[in-house]
PDB file of C-alpha atoms in Angstrom:
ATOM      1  CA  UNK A 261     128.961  84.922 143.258  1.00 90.00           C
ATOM      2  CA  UNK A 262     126.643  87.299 143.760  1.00 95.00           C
ATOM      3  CA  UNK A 263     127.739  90.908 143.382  1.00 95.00           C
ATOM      4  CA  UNK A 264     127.915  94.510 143.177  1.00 95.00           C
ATOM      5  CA  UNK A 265     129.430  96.657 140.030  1.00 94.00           C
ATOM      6  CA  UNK A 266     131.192 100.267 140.629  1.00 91.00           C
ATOM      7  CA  UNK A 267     129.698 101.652 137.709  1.00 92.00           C
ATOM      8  CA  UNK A 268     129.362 105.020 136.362  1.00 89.00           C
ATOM      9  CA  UNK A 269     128.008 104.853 132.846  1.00 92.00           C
ATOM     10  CA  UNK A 270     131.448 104.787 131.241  1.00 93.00           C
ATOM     11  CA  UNK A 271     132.422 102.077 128.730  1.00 94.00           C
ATOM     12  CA  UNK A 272     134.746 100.198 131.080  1.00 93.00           C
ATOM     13  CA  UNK A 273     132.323  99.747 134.086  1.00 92.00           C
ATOM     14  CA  UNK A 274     129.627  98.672 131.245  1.00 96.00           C
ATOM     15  CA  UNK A 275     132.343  95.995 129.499  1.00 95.00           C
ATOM     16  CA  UNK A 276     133.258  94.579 132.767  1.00 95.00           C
ATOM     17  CA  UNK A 277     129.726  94.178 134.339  1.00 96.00           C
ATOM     18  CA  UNK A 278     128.953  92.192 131.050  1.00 96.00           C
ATOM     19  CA  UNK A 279     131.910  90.255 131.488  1.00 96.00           C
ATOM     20  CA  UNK A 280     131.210  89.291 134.661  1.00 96.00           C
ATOM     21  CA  UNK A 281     127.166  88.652 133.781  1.00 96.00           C
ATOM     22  CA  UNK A 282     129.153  86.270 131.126  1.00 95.00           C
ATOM     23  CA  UNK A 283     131.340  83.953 133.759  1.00 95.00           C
ATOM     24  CA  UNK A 284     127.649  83.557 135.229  1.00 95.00           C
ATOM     25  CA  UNK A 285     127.563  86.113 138.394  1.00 96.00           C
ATOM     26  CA  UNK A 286     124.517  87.899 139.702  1.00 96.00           C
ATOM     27  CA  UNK A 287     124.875  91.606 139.631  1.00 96.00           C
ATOM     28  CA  UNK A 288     121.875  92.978 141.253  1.00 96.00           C
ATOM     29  CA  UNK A 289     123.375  96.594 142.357  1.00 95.00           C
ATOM     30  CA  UNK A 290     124.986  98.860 140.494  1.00 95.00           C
ATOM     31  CA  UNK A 291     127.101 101.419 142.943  1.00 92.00           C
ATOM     32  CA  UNK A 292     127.688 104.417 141.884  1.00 89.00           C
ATOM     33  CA  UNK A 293     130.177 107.007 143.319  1.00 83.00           C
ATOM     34  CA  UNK A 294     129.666 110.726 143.242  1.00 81.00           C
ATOM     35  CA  UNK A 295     132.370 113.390 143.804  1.00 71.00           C
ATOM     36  CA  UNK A 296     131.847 116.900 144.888  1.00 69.00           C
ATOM     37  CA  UNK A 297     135.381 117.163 142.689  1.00 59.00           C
ATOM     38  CA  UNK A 298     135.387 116.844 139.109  1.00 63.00           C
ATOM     39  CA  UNK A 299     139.279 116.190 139.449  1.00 57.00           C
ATOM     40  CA  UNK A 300     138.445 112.651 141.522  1.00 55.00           C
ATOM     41  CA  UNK A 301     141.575 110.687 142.447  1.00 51.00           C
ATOM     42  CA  UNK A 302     139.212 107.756 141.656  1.00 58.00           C
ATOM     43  CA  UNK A 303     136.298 107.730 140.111  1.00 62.00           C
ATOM     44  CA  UNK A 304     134.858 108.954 136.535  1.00 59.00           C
ATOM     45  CA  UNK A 305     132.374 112.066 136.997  1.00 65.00           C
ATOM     46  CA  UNK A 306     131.414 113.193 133.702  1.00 74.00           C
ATOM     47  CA  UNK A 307     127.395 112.940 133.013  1.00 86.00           C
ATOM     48  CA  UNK A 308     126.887 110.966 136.271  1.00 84.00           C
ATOM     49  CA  UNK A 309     123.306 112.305 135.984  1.00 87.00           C
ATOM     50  CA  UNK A 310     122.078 109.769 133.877  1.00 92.00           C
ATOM     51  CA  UNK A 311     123.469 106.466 135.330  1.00 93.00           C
ATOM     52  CA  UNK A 312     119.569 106.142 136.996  1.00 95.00           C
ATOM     53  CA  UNK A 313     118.510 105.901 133.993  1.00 95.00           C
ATOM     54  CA  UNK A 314     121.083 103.120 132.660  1.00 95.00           C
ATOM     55  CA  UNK A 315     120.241 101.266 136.269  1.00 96.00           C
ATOM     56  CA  UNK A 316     116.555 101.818 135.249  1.00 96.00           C
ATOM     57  CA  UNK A 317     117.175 100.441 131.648  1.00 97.00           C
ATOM     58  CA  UNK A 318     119.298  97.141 132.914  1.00 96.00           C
ATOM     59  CA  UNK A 319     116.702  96.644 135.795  1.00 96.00           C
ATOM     60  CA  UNK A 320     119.356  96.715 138.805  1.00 96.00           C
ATOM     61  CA  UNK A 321     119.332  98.463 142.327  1.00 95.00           C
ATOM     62  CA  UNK A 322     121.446 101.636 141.809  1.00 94.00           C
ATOM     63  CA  UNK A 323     122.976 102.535 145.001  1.00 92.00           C
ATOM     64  CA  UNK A 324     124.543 105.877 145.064  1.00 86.00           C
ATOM     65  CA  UNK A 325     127.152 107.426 148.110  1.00 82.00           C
ATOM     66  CA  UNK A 326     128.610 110.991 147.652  1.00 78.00           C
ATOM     67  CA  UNK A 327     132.686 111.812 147.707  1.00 74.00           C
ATOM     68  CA  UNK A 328     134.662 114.673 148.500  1.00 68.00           C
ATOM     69  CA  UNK A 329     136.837 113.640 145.860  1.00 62.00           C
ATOM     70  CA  UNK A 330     140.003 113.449 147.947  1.00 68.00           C
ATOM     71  CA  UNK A 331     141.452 110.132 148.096  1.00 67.00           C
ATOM     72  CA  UNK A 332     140.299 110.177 151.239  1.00 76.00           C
ATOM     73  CA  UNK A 333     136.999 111.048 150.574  1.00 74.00           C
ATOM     74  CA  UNK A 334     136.976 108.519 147.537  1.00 75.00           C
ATOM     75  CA  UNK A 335     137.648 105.559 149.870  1.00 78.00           C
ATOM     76  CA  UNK A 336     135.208 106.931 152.553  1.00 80.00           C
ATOM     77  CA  UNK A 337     132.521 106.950 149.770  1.00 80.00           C
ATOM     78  CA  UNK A 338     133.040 103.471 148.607  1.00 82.00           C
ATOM     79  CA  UNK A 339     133.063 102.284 151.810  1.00 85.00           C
ATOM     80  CA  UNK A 340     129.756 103.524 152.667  1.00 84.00           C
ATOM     81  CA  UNK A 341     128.041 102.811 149.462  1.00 85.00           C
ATOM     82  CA  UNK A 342     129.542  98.912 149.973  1.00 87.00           C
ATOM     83  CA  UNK A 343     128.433  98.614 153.800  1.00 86.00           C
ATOM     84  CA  UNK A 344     125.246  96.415 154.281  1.00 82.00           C
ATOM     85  CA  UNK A 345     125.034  95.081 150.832  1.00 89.00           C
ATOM     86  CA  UNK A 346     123.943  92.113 151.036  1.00 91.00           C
ATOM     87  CA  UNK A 347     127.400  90.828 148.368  1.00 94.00           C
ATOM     88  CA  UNK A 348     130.232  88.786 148.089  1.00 93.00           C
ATOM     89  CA  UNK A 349     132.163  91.234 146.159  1.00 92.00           C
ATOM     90  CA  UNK A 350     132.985  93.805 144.332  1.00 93.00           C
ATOM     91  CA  UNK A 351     132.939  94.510 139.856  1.00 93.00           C
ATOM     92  CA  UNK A 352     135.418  96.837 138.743  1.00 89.00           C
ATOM     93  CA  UNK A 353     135.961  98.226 135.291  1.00 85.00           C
ATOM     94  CA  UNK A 354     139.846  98.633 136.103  1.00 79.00           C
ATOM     95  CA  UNK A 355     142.621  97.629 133.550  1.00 80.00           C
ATOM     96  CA  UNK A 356     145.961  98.695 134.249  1.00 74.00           C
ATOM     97  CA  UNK A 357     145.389 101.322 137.081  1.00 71.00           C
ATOM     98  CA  UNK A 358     147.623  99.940 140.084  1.00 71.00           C
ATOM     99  CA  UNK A 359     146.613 102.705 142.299  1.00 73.00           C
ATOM    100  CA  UNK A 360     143.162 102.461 141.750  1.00 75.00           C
ATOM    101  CA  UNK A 361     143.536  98.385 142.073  1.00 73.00           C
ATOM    102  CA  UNK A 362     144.870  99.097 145.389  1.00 76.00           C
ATOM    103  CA  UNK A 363     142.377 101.765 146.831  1.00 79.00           C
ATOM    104  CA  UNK A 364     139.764  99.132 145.656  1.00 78.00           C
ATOM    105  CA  UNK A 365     141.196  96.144 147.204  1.00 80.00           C
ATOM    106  CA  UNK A 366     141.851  98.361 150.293  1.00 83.00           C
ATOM    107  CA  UNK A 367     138.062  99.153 151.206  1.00 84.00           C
ATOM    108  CA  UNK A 368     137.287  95.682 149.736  1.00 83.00           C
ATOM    109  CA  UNK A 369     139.185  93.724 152.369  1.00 84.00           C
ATOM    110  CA  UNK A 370     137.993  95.966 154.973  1.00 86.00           C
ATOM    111  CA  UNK A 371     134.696  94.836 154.420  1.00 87.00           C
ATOM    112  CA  UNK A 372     135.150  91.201 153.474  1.00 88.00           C
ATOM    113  CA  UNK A 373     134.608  91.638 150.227  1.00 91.00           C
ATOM    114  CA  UNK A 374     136.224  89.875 146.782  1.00 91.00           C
ATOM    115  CA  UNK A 375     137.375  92.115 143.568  1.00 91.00           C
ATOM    116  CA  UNK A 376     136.506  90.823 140.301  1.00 92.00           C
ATOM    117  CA  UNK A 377     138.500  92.598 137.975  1.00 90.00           C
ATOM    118  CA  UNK A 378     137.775  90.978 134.277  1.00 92.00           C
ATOM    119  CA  UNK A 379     139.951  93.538 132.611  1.00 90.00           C
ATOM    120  CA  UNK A 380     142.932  93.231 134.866  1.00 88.00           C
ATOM    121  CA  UNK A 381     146.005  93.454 132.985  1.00 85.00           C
ATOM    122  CA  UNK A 382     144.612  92.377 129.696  1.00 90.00           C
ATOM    123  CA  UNK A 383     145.980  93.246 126.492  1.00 91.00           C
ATOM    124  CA  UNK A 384     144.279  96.485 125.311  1.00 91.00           C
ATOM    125  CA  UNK A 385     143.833  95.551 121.484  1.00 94.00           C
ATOM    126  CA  UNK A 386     142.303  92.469 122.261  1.00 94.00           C
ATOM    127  CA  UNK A 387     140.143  94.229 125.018  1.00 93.00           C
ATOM    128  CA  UNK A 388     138.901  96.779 122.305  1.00 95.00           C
ATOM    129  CA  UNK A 389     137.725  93.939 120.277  1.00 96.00           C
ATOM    130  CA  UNK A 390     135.931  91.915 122.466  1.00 96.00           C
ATOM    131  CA  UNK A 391     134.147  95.588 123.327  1.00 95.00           C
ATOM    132  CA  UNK A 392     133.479  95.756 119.933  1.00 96.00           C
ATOM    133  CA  UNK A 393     132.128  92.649 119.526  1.00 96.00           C
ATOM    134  CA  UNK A 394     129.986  93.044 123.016  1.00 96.00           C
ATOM    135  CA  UNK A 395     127.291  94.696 121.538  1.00 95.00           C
ATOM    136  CA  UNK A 396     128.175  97.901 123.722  1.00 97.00           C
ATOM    137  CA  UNK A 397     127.574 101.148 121.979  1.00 97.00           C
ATOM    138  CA  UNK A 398     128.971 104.260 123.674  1.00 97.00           C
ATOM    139  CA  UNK A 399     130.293 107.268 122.535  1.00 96.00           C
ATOM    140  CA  UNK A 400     133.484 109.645 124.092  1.00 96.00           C
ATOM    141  CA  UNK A 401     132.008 112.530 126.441  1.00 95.00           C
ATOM    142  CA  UNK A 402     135.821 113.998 127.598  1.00 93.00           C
ATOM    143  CA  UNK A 403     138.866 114.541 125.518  1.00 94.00           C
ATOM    144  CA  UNK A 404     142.121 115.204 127.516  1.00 92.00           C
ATOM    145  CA  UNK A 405     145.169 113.984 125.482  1.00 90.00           C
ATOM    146  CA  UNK A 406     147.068 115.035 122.779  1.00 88.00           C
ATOM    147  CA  UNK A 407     145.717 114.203 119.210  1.00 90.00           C
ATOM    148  CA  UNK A 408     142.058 114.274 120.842  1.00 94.00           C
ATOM    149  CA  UNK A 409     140.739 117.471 119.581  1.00 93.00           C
ATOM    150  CA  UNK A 410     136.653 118.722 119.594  1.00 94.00           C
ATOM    151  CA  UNK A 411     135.777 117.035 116.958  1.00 94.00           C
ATOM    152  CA  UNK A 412     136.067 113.643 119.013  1.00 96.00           C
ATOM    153  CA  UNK A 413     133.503 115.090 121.304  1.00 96.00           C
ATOM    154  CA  UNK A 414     130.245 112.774 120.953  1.00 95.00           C
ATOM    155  CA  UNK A 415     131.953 110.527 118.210  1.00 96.00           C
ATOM    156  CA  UNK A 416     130.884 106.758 118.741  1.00 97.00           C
ATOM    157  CA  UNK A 417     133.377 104.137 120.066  1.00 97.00           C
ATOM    158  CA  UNK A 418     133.600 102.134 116.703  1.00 97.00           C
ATOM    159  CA  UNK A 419     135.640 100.266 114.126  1.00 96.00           C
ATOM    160  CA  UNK A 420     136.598 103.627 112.088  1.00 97.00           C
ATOM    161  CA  UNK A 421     137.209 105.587 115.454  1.00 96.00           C
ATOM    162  CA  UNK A 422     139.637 103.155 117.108  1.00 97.00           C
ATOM    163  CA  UNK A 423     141.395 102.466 114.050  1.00 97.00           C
ATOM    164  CA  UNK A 424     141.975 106.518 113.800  1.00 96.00           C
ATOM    165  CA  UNK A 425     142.459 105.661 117.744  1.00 95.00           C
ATOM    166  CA  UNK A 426     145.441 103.198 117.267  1.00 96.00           C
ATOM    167  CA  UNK A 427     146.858 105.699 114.799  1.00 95.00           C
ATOM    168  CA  UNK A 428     147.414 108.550 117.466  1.00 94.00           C
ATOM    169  CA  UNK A 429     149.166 105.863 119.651  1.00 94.00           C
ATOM    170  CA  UNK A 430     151.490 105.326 117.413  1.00 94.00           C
ATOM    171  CA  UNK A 431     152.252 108.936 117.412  1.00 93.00           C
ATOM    172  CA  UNK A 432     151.587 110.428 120.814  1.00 93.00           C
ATOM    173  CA  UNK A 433     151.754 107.102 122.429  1.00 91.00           C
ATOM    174  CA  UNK A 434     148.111 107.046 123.990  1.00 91.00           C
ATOM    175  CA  UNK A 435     146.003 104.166 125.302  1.00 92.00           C
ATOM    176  CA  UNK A 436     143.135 103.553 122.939  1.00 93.00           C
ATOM    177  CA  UNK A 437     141.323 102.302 126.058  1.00 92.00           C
ATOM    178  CA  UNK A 438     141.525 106.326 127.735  1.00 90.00           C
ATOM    179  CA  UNK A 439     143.274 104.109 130.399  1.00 84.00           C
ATOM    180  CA  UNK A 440     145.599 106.543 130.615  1.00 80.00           C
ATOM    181  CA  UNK A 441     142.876 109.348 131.177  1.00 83.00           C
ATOM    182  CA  UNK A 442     142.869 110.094 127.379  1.00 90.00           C
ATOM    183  CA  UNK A 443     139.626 109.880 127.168  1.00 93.00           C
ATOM    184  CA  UNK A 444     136.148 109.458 128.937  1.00 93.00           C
ATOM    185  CA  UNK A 445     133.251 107.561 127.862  1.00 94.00           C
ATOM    186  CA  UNK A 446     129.050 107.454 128.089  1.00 95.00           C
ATOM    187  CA  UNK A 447     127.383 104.349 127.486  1.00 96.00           C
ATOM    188  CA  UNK A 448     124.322 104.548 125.280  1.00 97.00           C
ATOM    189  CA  UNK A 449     123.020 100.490 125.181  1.00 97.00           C
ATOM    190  CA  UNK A 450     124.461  97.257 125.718  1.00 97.00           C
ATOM    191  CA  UNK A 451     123.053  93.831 125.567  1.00 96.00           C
ATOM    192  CA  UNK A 452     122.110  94.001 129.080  1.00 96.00           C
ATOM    193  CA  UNK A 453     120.025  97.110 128.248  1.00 97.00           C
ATOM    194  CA  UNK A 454     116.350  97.016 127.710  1.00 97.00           C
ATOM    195  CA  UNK A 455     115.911 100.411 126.286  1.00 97.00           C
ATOM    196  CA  UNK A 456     118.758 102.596 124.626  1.00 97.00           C
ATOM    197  CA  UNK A 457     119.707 105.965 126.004  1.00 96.00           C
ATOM    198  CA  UNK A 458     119.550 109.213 124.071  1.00 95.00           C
ATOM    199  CA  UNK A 459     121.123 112.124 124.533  1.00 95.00           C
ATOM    200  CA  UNK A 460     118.603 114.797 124.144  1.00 95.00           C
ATOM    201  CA  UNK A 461     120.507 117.963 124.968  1.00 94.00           C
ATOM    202  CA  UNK A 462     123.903 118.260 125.679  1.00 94.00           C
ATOM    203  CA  UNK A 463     127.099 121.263 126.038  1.00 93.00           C
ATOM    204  CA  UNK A 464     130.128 121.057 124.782  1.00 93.00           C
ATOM    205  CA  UNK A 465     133.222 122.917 127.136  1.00 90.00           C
ATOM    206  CA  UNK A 466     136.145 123.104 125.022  1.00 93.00           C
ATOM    207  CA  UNK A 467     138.943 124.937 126.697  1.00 90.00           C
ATOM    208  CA  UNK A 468     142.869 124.817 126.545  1.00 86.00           C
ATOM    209  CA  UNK A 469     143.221 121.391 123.994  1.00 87.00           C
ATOM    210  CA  UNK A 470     140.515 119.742 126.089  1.00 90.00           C
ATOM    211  CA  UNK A 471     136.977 119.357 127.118  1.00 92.00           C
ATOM    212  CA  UNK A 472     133.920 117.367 128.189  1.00 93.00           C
ATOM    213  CA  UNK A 473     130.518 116.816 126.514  1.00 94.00           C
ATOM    214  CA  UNK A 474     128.090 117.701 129.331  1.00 94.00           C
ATOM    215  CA  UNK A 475     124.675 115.920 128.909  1.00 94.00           C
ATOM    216  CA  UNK A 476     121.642 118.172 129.865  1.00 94.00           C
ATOM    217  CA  UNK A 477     118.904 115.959 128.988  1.00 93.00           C
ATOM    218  CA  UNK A 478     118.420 112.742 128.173  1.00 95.00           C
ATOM    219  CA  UNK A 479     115.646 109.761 128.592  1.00 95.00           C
ATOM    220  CA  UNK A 480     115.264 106.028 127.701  1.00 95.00           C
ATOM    221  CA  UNK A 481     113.741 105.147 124.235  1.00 91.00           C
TER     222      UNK A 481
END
């Protein structure tokens, strides 16, 4: 099929566009959804500045639609982002989210449009590993759970971090995916990249347990 990924520069959207790239569909946009909100009922908004640059990097059309960040406003987003594409459906990095599934498969169906969801429901260990093995190398940008503290900030997603990972789920009970909102993520390359991403400049805001690695520069090696 031929069709577009929701994709924000996280790990997840970056794992299942490869995924999908791997069962042999053509991906040409990327679609990328930005909130006015921070606090998004939907999407992922940390360091959404730089996802030109990823599009730019992987050589795909990078369409972009603005959100109130309502759920409303989400779903009115989406919709216009998806409208005129010339697509059979729709990417989406979601795992076990059934209200996200279902805001998806909403506008999706209004508009004629298939979800492929790679991820759906899959085991989250063996996920990890196949991201692992993918050749994806990102790093956590947003810490928001229990166990998570600064430090994390800017650490890459790796062999040594998830095993310290599935060692905080068994004591606070976290996904080591951050499907849970644990934890938000930046990709930096993947196979699908031609040129790696670095960070130039970035802030760290650490308030309250919690806190987000804010990228202020950045270009394409």
């Amino acid at each position: 099929m031929r069709l577009a990924s929701l994709y924000s520069g996280g790990k997840d959207s970056t794992f299942s566009l490869y995924l999908a790239e791997q069962m042999g569909h053509e991906i040409p946009y990327l679609v990328n959804i930005v909130p006015d909100d921070e606090a998004s009922w939907i999407f992922h908004t940390p360091n959404l500045g730089v996802v030109p640059l990823m599009a730019e990097s992987m050589g795909k059309d990078l369409v972009t639609a603005r959100s109130t960040g309502s759920e409303e406003g989400d779903m009115e987003g989406l919709r216009n982002a998806l409208e005129g594409l010339d697509v059979d459906g729709v990417v989406t990095g979601a795992i076990w989210s059934d209200y996200q599934w279902d805001r998806m498969n909403m506008v999706c169906g209004d508009l004629g449009l298939k979800v492929l969801t790679p991820m759906w429901r899959k085991d989250q260990d063996m996920l990890m590993d196949q991201f692992l093995a993918s050749g994806i190398r990102a790093i956590i940008v947003g810490c928001y759970a229990e166990g998570l503290d600064e430090s994390w900030l800017g650490r890459v997603i790796d062999e040594e971090s998830v095993a310290e990972l599935k060692v905080l789920r068994e004591k606070y009970g976290i996904s080591i995916m951050g499907e849970g909102g644990e934890y938000e993520s930046l990709t930096l390359d993947s196979p699908m990249h031609s040129r790696p991403l670095e960070v130039r400049g970035f802030e760290k805001d650490w308030k309250r347990g919690a806190g987000t690695l804010r990228v202020t520069s950045a270009e394409l090696l």
